[in-house]
XYZ file of C-alpha atoms in Angstrom:
354
model
C 22.712 -20.354 -14.913
C 18.843 -19.983 -15.301
C 17.039 -17.316 -15.915
C 14.828 -15.404 -13.150
C 12.041 -13.572 -13.783
C 10.945 -10.704 -12.013
C 7.550 -9.744 -12.018
C 6.988 -6.411 -10.919
C 3.062 -5.458 -10.443
C 2.199 -1.921 -9.933
C -0.954 0.390 -9.346
C -0.305 4.232 -8.136
C 3.346 3.206 -6.883
C 5.281 5.818 -9.239
C 7.373 6.848 -6.071
C 8.159 3.581 -4.854
C 9.131 1.973 -8.266
C 12.709 4.189 -8.800
C 14.022 2.072 -5.686
C 12.265 -1.404 -6.520
C 14.009 -0.914 -9.896
C 17.039 -0.286 -8.652
C 17.299 -3.214 -6.736
C 16.733 -5.224 -8.929
C 19.552 -3.726 -11.095
C 21.815 -3.833 -8.387
C 21.852 -7.893 -7.701
C 24.539 -9.882 -7.989
C 22.970 -12.927 -10.097
C 23.259 -11.769 -13.638
C 20.962 -13.152 -15.096
C 17.456 -11.653 -15.299
C 14.583 -10.678 -17.227
C 12.327 -7.326 -15.781
C 8.874 -7.264 -16.211
C 6.659 -4.573 -14.820
C 2.401 -4.895 -14.982
C 1.332 -1.838 -14.584
C -3.134 -1.988 -13.176
C -3.986 1.033 -14.796
C -2.332 3.838 -12.370
C -3.395 7.439 -12.234
C -0.506 8.243 -10.366
C 1.922 8.884 -13.209
C 3.415 5.776 -12.702
C 3.137 4.706 -16.700
C 4.113 7.720 -18.088
C 7.262 6.698 -16.136
C 7.514 3.509 -16.810
C 6.782 4.334 -20.930
C 9.493 7.816 -20.604
C 12.352 4.542 -20.028
C 11.376 2.180 -22.715
C 10.537 2.235 -26.380
C 7.420 0.534 -27.562
C 5.066 -1.164 -29.638
C 1.384 -2.017 -30.196
C 0.321 -5.887 -30.189
C -2.682 -7.960 -30.175
C -1.452 -9.314 -27.231
C -0.986 -5.952 -25.055
C 2.013 -2.529 -25.108
C 5.206 -4.380 -24.976
C 8.777 -2.962 -25.602
C 11.102 -3.010 -27.761
C 14.677 -1.756 -27.713
C 13.516 -1.527 -24.076
C 16.513 -0.171 -21.486
C 17.528 -2.645 -18.927
C 15.314 -1.194 -16.140
C 11.941 -2.310 -18.005
C 12.834 -5.153 -21.038
C 9.086 -5.835 -20.996
C 6.682 -3.206 -19.545
C 2.496 -4.742 -19.809
C -0.008 -1.872 -19.249
C -3.705 -2.577 -18.187
C -6.323 -0.368 -18.615
C -7.464 -0.906 -15.458
C -6.347 -2.385 -11.398
C -7.025 -6.032 -12.396
C -5.551 -7.018 -9.007
C -2.650 -8.555 -7.779
C -3.454 -11.844 -8.567
C -4.068 -11.440 -12.772
C -1.151 -8.888 -13.233
C 1.196 -11.643 -11.943
C -0.687 -13.909 -13.671
C 0.229 -12.106 -16.925
C 3.540 -11.810 -16.168
C 4.277 -15.162 -15.584
C 2.390 -16.214 -19.154
C 4.821 -13.585 -20.575
C 8.262 -14.827 -18.660
C 10.789 -17.668 -19.626
C 12.610 -17.953 -16.529
C 13.220 -21.493 -15.031
C 12.387 -19.938 -11.946
C 9.796 -16.551 -11.552
C 10.259 -13.813 -8.841
C 7.024 -11.682 -7.650
C 8.004 -8.561 -6.678
C 6.310 -6.102 -4.704
C 6.677 -2.311 -5.530
C 7.521 -1.653 -2.100
C 10.278 -3.961 -1.517
C 13.906 -3.464 -1.536
C 16.233 -6.324 -2.152
C 20.052 -6.911 -0.331
C 22.495 -7.153 -3.175
C 22.667 -11.019 -2.916
C 19.061 -11.783 -2.635
C 17.664 -13.206 -5.996
C 21.494 -15.276 -6.289
C 20.644 -16.252 -2.338
C 16.981 -17.487 -3.702
C 18.424 -19.425 -6.327
C 21.133 -21.496 -4.213
C 18.367 -22.436 -1.849
C 16.357 -23.601 -4.241
C 18.738 -25.874 -6.043
C 19.252 -27.608 -2.705
C 16.288 -30.301 -3.959
C 14.850 -30.590 -6.921
C 10.783 -30.164 -5.449
C 11.668 -27.515 -3.627
C 9.360 -25.266 -5.746
C 9.248 -22.317 -3.489
C 11.625 -20.204 -1.511
C 11.523 -17.772 0.755
C 14.262 -15.528 2.210
C 13.931 -12.964 5.513
C 11.325 -10.252 4.651
C 12.651 -7.425 7.850
C 10.648 -3.255 7.463
C 10.633 -0.663 10.593
C 8.022 -0.530 12.822
C 6.047 2.385 14.038
C 8.751 2.901 16.216
C 11.658 2.675 13.519
C 13.092 -0.776 15.278
C 13.892 -2.555 12.734
C 11.923 -6.065 13.486
C 10.695 -8.899 11.213
C 8.291 -8.742 8.094
C 7.939 -11.991 7.028
C 10.318 -15.378 7.338
C 7.554 -17.881 5.899
C 4.201 -18.611 6.287
C 2.576 -20.000 8.799
C -0.901 -21.600 9.145
C -2.981 -22.905 11.957
C -5.612 -25.154 13.256
C -8.443 -22.693 13.281
C -7.545 -22.136 9.822
C -5.876 -18.584 10.688
C -3.083 -17.480 9.037
C 0.447 -15.044 9.807
C 3.654 -14.196 8.451
C 6.242 -15.838 11.045
C 8.100 -13.443 13.163
C 6.011 -10.870 12.528
C 6.726 -7.900 14.322
C 9.501 -9.489 16.188
C 13.071 -8.439 16.822
C 14.884 -10.126 14.684
C 17.809 -11.683 17.405
C 18.450 -14.161 15.307
C 16.015 -16.544 15.602
C 14.860 -17.098 12.278
C 18.463 -17.626 11.365
C 18.004 -21.425 10.569
C 17.161 -22.676 7.140
C 14.641 -24.835 6.885
C 11.125 -25.881 5.451
C 8.083 -23.822 6.319
C 4.382 -23.985 5.011
C 4.546 -20.938 2.391
C 6.652 -17.918 1.029
C 4.876 -14.362 0.886
C 4.002 -13.105 -1.876
C 5.581 -9.969 -1.745
C 9.042 -11.533 -3.190
C 9.253 -15.168 -3.381
C 10.888 -17.670 -5.402
C 8.927 -20.393 -7.677
C 10.054 -23.189 -9.891
C 8.630 -22.746 -13.421
C 8.029 -26.344 -12.887
C 5.749 -26.385 -9.689
C 4.061 -23.361 -11.067
C 2.747 -25.469 -14.053
C 2.300 -28.084 -11.661
C -0.149 -26.400 -9.461
C -2.407 -23.813 -12.121
C -5.427 -25.062 -12.147
C -7.654 -23.541 -15.491
C -4.286 -22.056 -16.732
C -3.981 -19.750 -13.893
C -1.055 -19.654 -11.181
C -2.400 -17.192 -8.387
C -6.597 -17.519 -8.869
C -7.627 -14.346 -9.993
C -11.025 -14.658 -8.397
C -9.076 -13.563 -4.709
C -8.156 -10.205 -6.813
C -5.486 -9.320 -4.117
C -5.130 -10.826 -0.662
C -4.086 -14.655 0.616
C -3.778 -15.881 -3.427
C -0.147 -16.314 -2.316
C -1.328 -19.027 0.546
C -3.443 -20.413 -1.313
C -0.641 -20.903 -3.763
C 1.228 -21.885 -0.781
C -1.472 -24.650 -0.131
C -2.078 -26.376 -3.869
C 1.427 -26.522 -3.877
C 1.984 -28.424 -0.694
C -0.628 -30.944 -1.981
C 0.987 -31.467 -4.881
C 4.294 -32.749 -2.621
C 6.125 -29.611 -3.534
C 8.584 -28.233 -0.878
C 8.872 -24.056 0.467
C 11.698 -23.481 1.519
C 13.060 -20.701 3.541
C 16.337 -19.139 3.867
C 17.529 -16.358 6.199
C 20.583 -15.443 3.489
C 18.070 -13.908 1.828
C 17.516 -10.747 3.260
C 15.253 -7.720 1.588
C 13.302 -4.607 2.958
C 9.675 -4.404 2.830
C 8.248 -0.672 3.231
C 4.488 -2.195 3.011
C 1.290 -0.259 1.517
C 2.517 -0.145 -1.842
C -0.122 -0.930 -4.155
C -2.924 -0.938 -1.592
C -2.971 0.697 2.073
C -3.274 -1.741 4.571
C -6.687 -2.604 6.787
C -8.700 0.006 4.108
C -12.161 -1.449 3.394
C -11.065 -3.312 0.304
C -8.102 -5.589 1.594
C -10.679 -6.085 5.024
C -13.355 -7.326 2.165
C -10.777 -9.519 0.774
C -8.982 -11.346 3.044
C -12.663 -12.319 4.122
C -13.745 -13.868 1.054
C -11.114 -15.274 0.271
C -10.483 -17.231 4.020
C -13.496 -19.217 2.599
C -12.256 -19.665 -1.046
C -8.981 -20.784 0.423
C -10.508 -23.579 2.715
C -13.165 -24.585 0.021
C -10.807 -25.182 -2.622
C -8.003 -27.003 -0.008
C -9.490 -28.298 2.840
C -9.919 -31.382 3.927
C -13.441 -32.706 5.748
C -11.924 -34.156 8.308
C -9.574 -31.956 9.437
C -12.064 -29.111 9.292
C -14.862 -31.414 10.807
C -12.017 -31.788 14.307
C -10.836 -28.538 14.160
C -14.439 -26.646 14.040
C -14.994 -25.233 17.152
C -11.793 -23.461 16.292
C -12.443 -22.271 12.611
C -16.191 -21.264 14.211
C -14.929 -19.297 16.961
C -12.272 -17.164 15.362
C -14.892 -16.722 12.666
C -17.007 -15.297 15.434
C -14.436 -13.039 16.622
C -13.401 -11.941 13.574
C -16.937 -11.196 12.474
C -17.167 -8.663 15.524
C -14.079 -7.155 14.772
C -14.959 -6.104 11.721
C -18.986 -5.374 12.570
C -16.515 -2.773 14.932
C -13.965 -1.283 12.165
C -14.666 -1.708 8.204
C -18.538 -3.354 8.610
C -18.867 -3.160 4.625
C -15.942 -5.861 4.519
C -18.897 -8.438 5.906
C -20.159 -8.194 2.327
C -17.438 -10.321 1.521
C -19.559 -13.035 1.459
C -21.776 -12.034 -1.056
C -18.846 -12.623 -3.020
C -18.047 -16.011 -1.737
C -21.440 -17.172 -2.210
C -21.628 -15.908 -6.039
C -18.335 -17.343 -6.509
C -19.255 -21.029 -5.028
C -20.186 -22.901 -8.175
C -16.582 -22.186 -10.002
C -14.841 -22.314 -6.335
C -15.724 -26.274 -6.011
C -14.827 -26.725 -9.260
C -11.647 -25.821 -8.382
C -11.691 -27.677 -5.475
C -12.699 -30.857 -7.112
C -9.428 -30.305 -9.379
C -7.017 -30.100 -6.845
C -8.519 -32.577 -4.415
C -7.918 -34.945 -7.602
C -4.506 -34.187 -7.823
C -3.217 -34.217 -4.568
C -0.216 -37.044 -3.841
C 0.184 -36.372 -0.305
C -1.771 -37.633 3.109
C -4.208 -36.068 5.659
C -1.177 -36.918 7.725
C 1.596 -34.518 5.945
C -0.740 -31.890 6.172
C -2.059 -32.012 9.617
C 1.737 -31.204 10.903
C 1.656 -28.150 9.147
C -0.970 -26.896 11.148
C -0.186 -25.187 14.921
C -2.160 -24.685 17.878
C -3.055 -21.248 18.182
C -2.820 -18.534 21.213
C -6.149 -16.596 21.524
C -4.687 -14.974 24.440
C -2.151 -13.320 21.979
C -4.726 -12.531 19.408
C -6.961 -10.748 21.529
C -3.750 -8.541 22.372
C -3.037 -7.800 19.244
C -6.411 -6.891 18.205
C -7.634 -4.967 21.179
C -4.323 -2.894 20.261
C -5.111 -2.352 16.691
C -8.463 -0.981 17.483
C -7.127 1.348 20.335
C -4.844 2.515 18.005
C -7.569 3.016 15.365
C -9.743 4.579 17.950
C -6.978 7.014 19.124
C -6.062 8.063 14.915
C -9.660 8.967 13.954
C -10.464 10.561 17.435
């Protein structure tokens, strides 16, 4: 039975760790290793984790010896290295045939990993599996959080089914563009195949959209992403990051451009340029109103441009799929729904601040 390496990045998520870890211990799938990477937490997370293990200092960092099942391997960073680097650290220390990064605000149903592995084994070219993530909305209703990633012609992205009541509309197994980085299952062979400069997640992203970047690179290399509704997990949201914060907005703004520079096709961008520019104009205007400091992310894009172009060269040289194969994933975009959602969010923000 294949080993699954569960990697939990943590930053000030002490209040969430026990429930998250407990849901991993209770899995029906028996062959699991757990790696927790703490990103310099200051809320007692580190002490909580250390209290559960015996550890020893090595040249590669802090690791445990004779660990309890709770934390077979603990990696402690002195500062917040970002989600992407923390996951990469865990992957490099892991041994599993499959790797599952897991947000600390996720609670897995008992058969989650078992169903994810079953899905992955349907085809050797399935490099990523997405389960069904659900959550509570602000009214206390159970809604869909993510059933895979969707990418649009204007290069905006969304979680498929986000905020919809679960009425069985996503109960069919199917191929999707990508999987949420909150609880995906990756085949190690795929991770090794698409790594650039030894990185699985691009560490220049720090946090946010690094999972979409991985999706895109995998698609370009001919790997598939498969969705199974039989693997269900609850996503609390707001674990090691606060949604809509300045840092979130800045990295989202920056990483949208890094994503396109690295992976996109010039002909496809030219064909869809009006929609891309219009979307950028609207998003920039919204940020100017809601979080103007996020626009400073463009300075990071410029600073990172030389290394991003080097990564692009590697990715484009190694791609094996045609433009037509990639274009099938880019969907038409509904601006009407988008405007409604943004107006509603800004109204709620003003009301909360008032």
